[in-house]
Amino acid sequence: MTKQSKEAASFIQGKINIEPTVGLILGSGLGVLADEIENPVTIPYNEIPHFPESTVSGHKGQLVVGQLQGRQVLAMQGRFHYYEGYDMKQVTFPVRVMKEIGVETLFVTNAAGGINKDFDPGNLMVITDHINNMGNNPLMGANDDDWGPRFPDMSEAYDRTLIQHAEQSAERLNLQLRKGVYVGNTGPAYETGAEIRMLRILGGDAVGMSTVPEVIAANHAGMRVLGISCISNMAAGILDQPLTHDEVIETTARVREDFLGFVKELLKTLPA
Ligand code: HPA
């Protein structure tokens, strides 16, 4: 696996002439952010050695490397989900590759269902912590000490300074920012009403089908992480209506400008 991530990293480094230090993982409907990157070098996942290929609609499946707000960034337009059938090592492979390339700060974004009844669809939420409800962990199996320790600390999985930075950035923009705990489920089925009631009791504010594996791998590798959820719908059983992927995509499209403005502000004033 280390050999594979090194090969993928060298391949990417051969195509770019900058050294990105910020990684962006763009979730469902949020890939538009990559279109804002200046002097972009676009690398489809299927050209990168050992990279899996993305399958879900609303995701493009390519890396976009360039400048955003004066930062050198490497963005994933589309990610690999556990529910697509990839194993946890594949899901987190791009994070390993980012680390090899020199990425120190990772922004993870996703669309999520609101469990917290105070939330509204279209809200942005900074992730303060997560609950791994996937029944698996990307660090299972032999540990690669070059990547990180056997038993990595997860007590500050989401960097406290970056959470504060997110709150201050939102304030400057006059943007209502929610804060909360993200629950990572496998999907691909949306939850039942009973499951959402359970997750609320457990302390979840939002639920989605991604992010947790990547954040575990990033912490293992010593990267600092900022997580942002776009609340694309209220989770099952809260409103008397069915959940659809179309609603997720529609809501993320509606908050596009808020999301873009927010991430740009976060990058512009990113603390060292
Ligand atoms: N549940 C799980 N994943 C999701 C949801 C949801 O309600 N909305 C967007 N991703």
mmCIF file of C-alpha atoms and ligand atoms in Angstrom:
data_model
loop_
_atom_site.group_PDB
_atom_site.id
_atom_site.type_symbol
_atom_site.label_atom_id
_atom_site.label_comp_id
_atom_site.label_asym_id
_atom_site.label_seq_id
_atom_site.Cartn_x
_atom_site.Cartn_y
_atom_site.Cartn_z
ATOM 1 C CA MET A 1 0.000 0.000 0.000
ATOM 2 C CA THR A 2 2.839 2.422 0.821
ATOM 3 C CA LYS A 3 4.471 1.604 -2.501
ATOM 4 C CA GLN A 4 1.166 2.222 -4.260
ATOM 5 C CA SER A 5 0.573 5.577 -2.578
ATOM 6 C CA LYS A 6 4.113 6.647 -3.437
ATOM 7 C CA GLU A 7 3.578 5.667 -7.082
ATOM 8 C CA ALA A 8 0.300 7.564 -7.233
ATOM 9 C CA ALA A 9 1.921 10.582 -5.572
ATOM 10 C CA SER A 10 4.868 10.648 -8.002
ATOM 11 C CA PHE A 11 2.490 10.360 -10.931
ATOM 12 C CA ILE A 12 0.541 13.398 -9.707
ATOM 13 C CA GLN A 13 3.708 15.331 -8.855
ATOM 14 C CA GLY A 14 4.898 14.718 -12.412
ATOM 15 C CA LYS A 15 1.844 16.569 -13.734
ATOM 16 C CA ILE A 16 1.923 19.616 -11.451
ATOM 17 C CA ASN A 17 4.524 22.261 -10.717
ATOM 18 C CA ILE A 18 3.256 23.388 -7.322
ATOM 19 C CA GLU A 19 3.353 21.843 -3.856
ATOM 20 C CA PRO A 20 -0.189 21.770 -2.503
ATOM 21 C CA THR A 21 -0.472 21.962 1.273
ATOM 22 C CA VAL A 22 -4.267 22.067 1.537
ATOM 23 C CA GLY A 23 -6.400 19.125 0.454
ATOM 24 C CA LEU A 24 -10.093 19.504 -0.310
ATOM 25 C CA ILE A 25 -12.475 16.561 -0.483
ATOM 26 C CA LEU A 26 -15.641 17.778 -2.163
ATOM 27 C CA GLY A 27 -18.858 15.937 -1.433
ATOM 28 C CA SER A 28 -22.092 15.372 -3.345
ATOM 29 C CA GLY A 29 -23.055 18.488 -5.265
ATOM 30 C CA LEU A 30 -20.126 20.439 -3.781
ATOM 31 C CA GLY A 31 -17.592 19.689 -6.522
ATOM 32 C CA VAL A 32 -18.294 23.099 -8.068
ATOM 33 C CA LEU A 33 -15.688 24.523 -5.734
ATOM 34 C CA ALA A 34 -12.986 22.928 -7.867
ATOM 35 C CA ASP A 35 -14.186 24.992 -10.848
ATOM 36 C CA GLU A 36 -12.938 28.086 -9.010
ATOM 37 C CA ILE A 37 -9.345 26.848 -8.830
ATOM 38 C CA GLU A 38 -6.892 28.980 -10.808
ATOM 39 C CA ASN A 39 -4.305 27.532 -13.206
ATOM 40 C CA PRO A 40 -5.988 24.169 -12.731
ATOM 41 C CA VAL A 41 -4.344 20.900 -13.606
ATOM 42 C CA THR A 42 -7.072 18.289 -13.869
ATOM 43 C CA ILE A 43 -6.233 14.623 -13.435
ATOM 44 C CA PRO A 44 -9.035 12.046 -13.869
ATOM 45 C CA TYR A 45 -8.909 9.364 -11.179
ATOM 46 C CA ASN A 46 -8.786 6.615 -13.794
ATOM 47 C CA GLU A 47 -5.405 7.911 -15.028
ATOM 48 C CA ILE A 48 -3.773 7.781 -11.591
ATOM 49 C CA PRO A 49 -2.064 4.491 -10.764
ATOM 50 C CA HIS A 50 -3.886 2.476 -8.066
ATOM 51 C CA PHE A 51 -6.757 4.996 -7.763
ATOM 52 C CA PRO A 52 -10.264 3.489 -7.742
ATOM 53 C CA GLU A 53 -12.934 5.062 -9.980
ATOM 54 C CA SER A 54 -15.948 7.024 -8.681
ATOM 55 C CA THR A 55 -19.425 5.809 -9.620
ATOM 56 C CA VAL A 56 -22.128 7.934 -7.946
ATOM 57 C CA SER A 57 -24.017 10.663 -9.836
ATOM 58 C CA GLY A 58 -23.232 14.208 -8.777
ATOM 59 C CA HIS A 59 -19.540 13.325 -8.545
ATOM 60 C CA LYS A 60 -17.001 13.870 -11.266
ATOM 61 C CA GLY A 61 -14.045 11.736 -10.309
ATOM 62 C CA GLN A 62 -10.987 13.874 -10.805
ATOM 63 C CA LEU A 63 -8.289 15.755 -8.978
ATOM 64 C CA VAL A 64 -7.989 19.471 -9.577
ATOM 65 C CA VAL A 65 -4.718 21.049 -8.468
ATOM 66 C CA GLY A 66 -3.985 24.777 -8.501
ATOM 67 C CA GLN A 67 -4.434 28.011 -6.553
ATOM 68 C CA LEU A 68 -7.445 29.107 -4.571
ATOM 69 C CA GLN A 69 -7.289 32.338 -2.567
ATOM 70 C CA GLY A 70 -3.518 32.294 -2.833
ATOM 71 C CA ARG A 71 -3.243 28.761 -1.424
ATOM 72 C CA GLN A 72 -1.859 25.795 -3.261
ATOM 73 C CA VAL A 73 -4.660 23.280 -3.155
ATOM 74 C CA LEU A 74 -5.365 19.780 -4.285
ATOM 75 C CA ALA A 75 -9.081 19.102 -4.629
ATOM 76 C CA MET A 76 -10.900 15.832 -5.046
ATOM 77 C CA GLN A 77 -13.941 16.414 -7.208
ATOM 78 C CA GLY A 78 -15.800 13.327 -6.054
ATOM 79 C CA ARG A 79 -14.722 10.778 -3.469
ATOM 80 C CA PHE A 80 -14.838 7.020 -2.959
ATOM 81 C CA HIS A 81 -17.651 5.767 -0.773
ATOM 82 C CA TYR A 82 -17.703 2.586 1.240
ATOM 83 C CA TYR A 83 -21.222 1.870 -0.082
ATOM 84 C CA GLU A 84 -19.891 1.744 -3.630
ATOM 85 C CA GLY A 85 -18.165 -1.470 -2.667
ATOM 86 C CA TYR A 86 -14.657 -0.108 -2.165
ATOM 87 C CA ASP A 87 -12.921 -1.331 0.935
ATOM 88 C CA MET A 88 -11.802 1.112 3.613
ATOM 89 C CA LYS A 89 -8.222 1.103 2.296
ATOM 90 C CA GLN A 90 -9.455 2.196 -1.116
ATOM 91 C CA VAL A 91 -11.780 4.820 0.350
ATOM 92 C CA THR A 92 -8.861 6.395 2.223
ATOM 93 C CA PHE A 93 -6.181 5.841 -0.417
ATOM 94 C CA PRO A 94 -6.404 9.435 -1.725
ATOM 95 C CA VAL A 95 -5.746 10.775 1.781
ATOM 96 C CA ARG A 96 -2.542 8.710 1.920
ATOM 97 C CA VAL A 97 -1.548 10.081 -1.454
ATOM 98 C CA MET A 98 -2.250 13.654 -0.327
ATOM 99 C CA LYS A 99 0.006 13.086 2.662
ATOM 100 C CA GLU A 100 2.803 11.815 0.373
ATOM 101 C CA ILE A 101 2.404 14.959 -1.730
ATOM 102 C CA GLY A 102 2.791 17.212 1.319
ATOM 103 C CA VAL A 103 -0.779 18.122 2.217
ATOM 104 C CA GLU A 104 -0.920 19.189 5.873
ATOM 105 C CA THR A 105 -4.450 20.532 6.185
ATOM 106 C CA LEU A 106 -7.484 18.642 4.954
ATOM 107 C CA PHE A 107 -10.908 20.187 4.362
ATOM 108 C CA VAL A 108 -13.542 17.462 4.131
ATOM 109 C CA THR A 109 -17.000 18.361 2.919
ATOM 110 C CA ASN A 110 -20.181 16.394 2.516
ATOM 111 C CA ALA A 111 -23.914 16.568 2.134
ATOM 112 C CA ALA A 112 -25.663 15.298 5.239
ATOM 113 C CA GLY A 113 -29.120 14.824 6.655
ATOM 114 C CA GLY A 114 -30.020 17.015 9.624
ATOM 115 C CA ILE A 115 -30.727 15.035 12.792
ATOM 116 C CA ASN A 116 -30.793 18.132 14.989
ATOM 117 C CA LYS A 117 -34.303 19.567 14.700
ATOM 118 C CA ASP A 118 -33.013 23.131 15.009
ATOM 119 C CA PHE A 119 -31.275 22.740 11.664
ATOM 120 C CA ASP A 120 -32.774 23.623 8.288
ATOM 121 C CA PRO A 121 -31.955 22.244 4.866
ATOM 122 C CA GLY A 122 -29.393 24.552 3.286
ATOM 123 C CA ASN A 123 -27.520 25.170 6.567
ATOM 124 C CA LEU A 124 -23.765 24.731 6.669
ATOM 125 C CA MET A 125 -22.418 22.898 9.714
ATOM 126 C CA VAL A 126 -18.856 22.796 10.959
ATOM 127 C CA ILE A 127 -18.137 19.302 12.234
ATOM 128 C CA THR A 128 -16.931 19.341 15.836
ATOM 129 C CA ASP A 129 -16.647 15.569 16.187
ATOM 130 C CA HIS A 130 -17.876 12.365 14.624
ATOM 131 C CA ILE A 131 -19.367 8.998 15.477
ATOM 132 C CA ASN A 132 -18.049 6.121 13.417
ATOM 133 C CA ASN A 133 -21.165 4.033 12.851
ATOM 134 C CA MET A 134 -19.771 2.177 9.838
ATOM 135 C CA GLY A 135 -18.746 -0.951 11.703
ATOM 136 C CA ASN A 136 -15.308 -0.798 10.134
ATOM 137 C CA ASN A 137 -12.131 1.243 10.363
ATOM 138 C CA PRO A 138 -9.586 2.080 7.644
ATOM 139 C CA LEU A 139 -6.713 1.297 10.022
ATOM 140 C CA MET A 140 -7.683 -2.364 10.468
ATOM 141 C CA GLY A 141 -4.903 -4.765 9.601
ATOM 142 C CA ALA A 142 -1.157 -4.402 9.868
ATOM 143 C CA ASN A 143 -0.127 -0.876 10.823
ATOM 144 C CA ASP A 144 2.261 0.993 8.588
ATOM 145 C CA ASP A 145 4.443 2.904 11.047
ATOM 146 C CA ASP A 146 5.583 5.214 8.232
ATOM 147 C CA TRP A 147 2.021 6.476 8.034
ATOM 148 C CA GLY A 148 1.222 6.763 11.713
ATOM 149 C CA PRO A 149 0.898 4.982 15.055
ATOM 150 C CA ARG A 150 -0.984 1.741 15.713
ATOM 151 C CA PHE A 151 -3.404 3.431 18.128
ATOM 152 C CA PRO A 152 -3.868 7.012 16.965
ATOM 153 C CA ASP A 153 -5.504 9.572 19.222
ATOM 154 C CA MET A 154 -8.901 10.731 17.975
ATOM 155 C CA SER A 155 -9.778 13.081 20.835
ATOM 156 C CA GLU A 156 -9.359 16.117 18.603
ATOM 157 C CA ALA A 157 -10.161 14.588 15.233
ATOM 158 C CA TYR A 158 -11.375 17.977 14.028
ATOM 159 C CA ASP A 159 -8.796 20.650 14.769
ATOM 160 C CA ARG A 160 -10.023 23.061 17.452
ATOM 161 C CA THR A 161 -8.227 26.044 15.961
ATOM 162 C CA LEU A 162 -9.819 25.353 12.598
ATOM 163 C CA ILE A 163 -13.289 25.057 14.159
ATOM 164 C CA GLN A 164 -12.781 28.489 15.731
ATOM 165 C CA HIS A 165 -11.475 29.780 12.443
ATOM 166 C CA ALA A 166 -14.634 28.501 10.753
ATOM 167 C CA GLU A 167 -16.852 30.254 13.294
ATOM 168 C CA GLN A 168 -14.974 33.532 12.907
ATOM 169 C CA SER A 169 -15.008 33.281 9.113
ATOM 170 C CA ALA A 170 -18.762 32.664 9.097
ATOM 171 C CA GLU A 171 -19.273 35.673 11.359
ATOM 172 C CA ARG A 172 -17.321 37.924 9.000
ATOM 173 C CA LEU A 173 -19.531 36.744 6.146
ATOM 174 C CA ASN A 174 -22.714 37.100 8.190
ATOM 175 C CA LEU A 175 -23.359 33.459 7.478
ATOM 176 C CA GLN A 176 -25.333 31.322 9.888
ATOM 177 C CA LEU A 177 -23.044 28.432 10.772
ATOM 178 C CA ARG A 178 -24.248 25.364 12.636
ATOM 179 C CA LYS A 179 -21.943 23.220 14.754
ATOM 180 C CA GLY A 180 -22.328 19.572 15.473
ATOM 181 C CA VAL A 181 -21.473 15.915 15.510
ATOM 182 C CA TYR A 182 -21.446 14.007 12.221
ATOM 183 C CA VAL A 183 -22.514 10.375 12.223
ATOM 184 C CA GLY A 184 -20.970 8.261 9.472
ATOM 185 C CA ASN A 185 -23.262 5.453 8.311
ATOM 186 C CA THR A 186 -22.461 3.068 5.494
ATOM 187 C CA GLY A 187 -25.571 3.736 3.408
ATOM 188 C CA PRO A 188 -26.511 3.378 0.643
ATOM 189 C CA ALA A 189 -30.037 3.169 2.038
ATOM 190 C CA TYR A 190 -31.106 6.264 3.893
ATOM 191 C CA GLU A 191 -31.905 5.696 7.552
ATOM 192 C CA THR A 192 -35.265 4.753 9.034
ATOM 193 C CA GLY A 193 -37.063 7.146 11.356
ATOM 194 C CA ALA A 194 -36.212 4.867 14.301
ATOM 195 C CA GLU A 195 -32.529 4.938 13.401
ATOM 196 C CA ILE A 196 -32.565 8.721 13.299
ATOM 197 C CA ARG A 197 -34.233 8.886 16.714
ATOM 198 C CA MET A 198 -31.514 6.547 17.999
ATOM 199 C CA LEU A 199 -28.725 8.626 16.463
ATOM 200 C CA ARG A 200 -30.175 11.769 18.053
ATOM 201 C CA ILE A 201 -30.085 10.103 21.483
ATOM 202 C CA LEU A 202 -26.472 9.076 20.797
ATOM 203 C CA GLY A 203 -25.505 12.695 20.218
ATOM 204 C CA GLY A 204 -25.562 13.016 16.437
ATOM 205 C CA ASP A 205 -26.528 16.285 14.741
ATOM 206 C CA ALA A 206 -26.098 15.223 11.130
ATOM 207 C CA VAL A 207 -25.786 11.938 9.280
ATOM 208 C CA GLY A 208 -24.069 10.976 6.067
ATOM 209 C CA MET A 209 -22.344 8.159 4.226
ATOM 210 C CA SER A 210 -18.768 9.414 3.990
ATOM 211 C CA THR A 211 -16.093 11.508 5.703
ATOM 212 C CA VAL A 212 -15.413 9.337 8.781
ATOM 213 C CA PRO A 213 -12.930 6.981 7.034
ATOM 214 C CA GLU A 214 -10.987 9.854 5.465
ATOM 215 C CA VAL A 215 -10.867 11.755 8.749
ATOM 216 C CA ILE A 216 -9.534 8.694 10.584
ATOM 217 C CA ALA A 217 -6.812 8.213 7.967
ATOM 218 C CA ALA A 218 -5.932 11.923 8.037
ATOM 219 C CA ASN A 219 -5.609 11.890 11.833
ATOM 220 C CA HIS A 220 -3.493 8.766 11.634
ATOM 221 C CA ALA A 221 -1.200 10.635 9.248
ATOM 222 C CA GLY A 222 -1.012 13.692 11.509
ATOM 223 C CA MET A 223 -2.936 16.051 9.250
ATOM 224 C CA ARG A 224 -5.183 18.725 10.710
ATOM 225 C CA VAL A 225 -8.771 18.401 9.642
ATOM 226 C CA LEU A 226 -11.681 20.763 9.101
ATOM 227 C CA GLY A 227 -15.062 19.233 8.269
ATOM 228 C CA ILE A 228 -18.041 21.002 6.735
ATOM 229 C CA SER A 229 -21.446 19.452 6.157
ATOM 230 C CA CYS A 230 -24.070 20.929 3.940
ATOM 231 C CA ILE A 231 -27.385 19.965 5.537
ATOM 232 C CA SER A 232 -29.124 18.895 2.355
ATOM 233 C CA ASN A 233 -32.302 17.517 3.917
ATOM 234 C CA MET A 234 -33.832 16.772 7.248
ATOM 235 C CA ALA A 235 -33.050 13.163 8.174
ATOM 236 C CA ALA A 236 -35.716 10.459 7.918
ATOM 237 C CA GLY A 237 -38.865 10.732 9.980
ATOM 238 C CA ILE A 238 -38.512 14.419 10.881
ATOM 239 C CA LEU A 239 -40.624 15.776 8.043
ATOM 240 C CA ASP A 240 -43.455 13.731 6.616
ATOM 241 C CA GLN A 241 -41.818 13.191 3.250
ATOM 242 C CA PRO A 242 -39.523 10.657 1.567
ATOM 243 C CA LEU A 243 -35.791 11.289 1.101
ATOM 244 C CA THR A 244 -34.316 11.437 -2.371
ATOM 245 C CA HIS A 245 -30.843 11.942 -3.802
ATOM 246 C CA ASP A 246 -32.419 14.608 -6.052
ATOM 247 C CA GLU A 247 -33.263 16.656 -2.958
ATOM 248 C CA VAL A 248 -29.660 16.350 -1.784
ATOM 249 C CA ILE A 249 -28.355 17.628 -5.110
ATOM 250 C CA GLU A 250 -31.001 20.387 -5.329
ATOM 251 C CA THR A 251 -30.172 21.741 -1.875
ATOM 252 C CA THR A 252 -26.416 21.682 -2.417
ATOM 253 C CA ALA A 253 -26.981 23.572 -5.683
ATOM 254 C CA ARG A 254 -29.131 26.147 -3.861
ATOM 255 C CA VAL A 255 -26.447 26.887 -1.251
ATOM 256 C CA ARG A 256 -23.650 26.876 -3.800
ATOM 257 C CA GLU A 257 -22.796 30.579 -3.335
ATOM 258 C CA ASP A 258 -22.773 30.344 0.482
ATOM 259 C CA PHE A 259 -20.599 27.265 0.343
ATOM 260 C CA LEU A 260 -18.137 28.737 -2.167
ATOM 261 C CA GLY A 261 -17.889 32.040 -0.305
ATOM 262 C CA PHE A 262 -17.357 30.254 2.996
ATOM 263 C CA VAL A 263 -14.599 27.915 1.829
ATOM 264 C CA LYS A 264 -12.847 30.765 0.028
ATOM 265 C CA GLU A 265 -12.922 32.872 3.194
ATOM 266 C CA LEU A 266 -11.605 29.901 5.175
ATOM 267 C CA LEU A 267 -8.683 29.564 2.776
ATOM 268 C CA LYS A 268 -7.976 33.270 2.502
ATOM 269 C CA THR A 269 -7.496 33.680 6.235
ATOM 270 C CA LEU A 270 -6.332 30.162 7.105
ATOM 271 C CA PRO A 271 -4.195 30.210 10.280
ATOM 272 C CA ALA A 272 -0.707 28.694 9.983
HETATM 273 N N1 HPA B 1 -28.757 10.323 5.444
HETATM 274 C C1 HPA B 1 -27.569 9.803 5.076
HETATM 275 N N2 HPA B 1 -26.785 10.377 4.191
HETATM 276 C C2 HPA B 1 -27.165 11.544 3.660
HETATM 277 C C3 HPA B 1 -28.383 12.143 3.991
HETATM 278 C C4 HPA B 1 -29.230 11.492 4.938
HETATM 279 O O1 HPA B 1 -30.328 11.960 5.297
HETATM 280 N N3 HPA B 1 -28.479 13.291 3.274
HETATM 281 C C5 HPA B 1 -27.332 13.385 2.546
HETATM 282 N N4 HPA B 1 -26.545 12.325 2.775
#
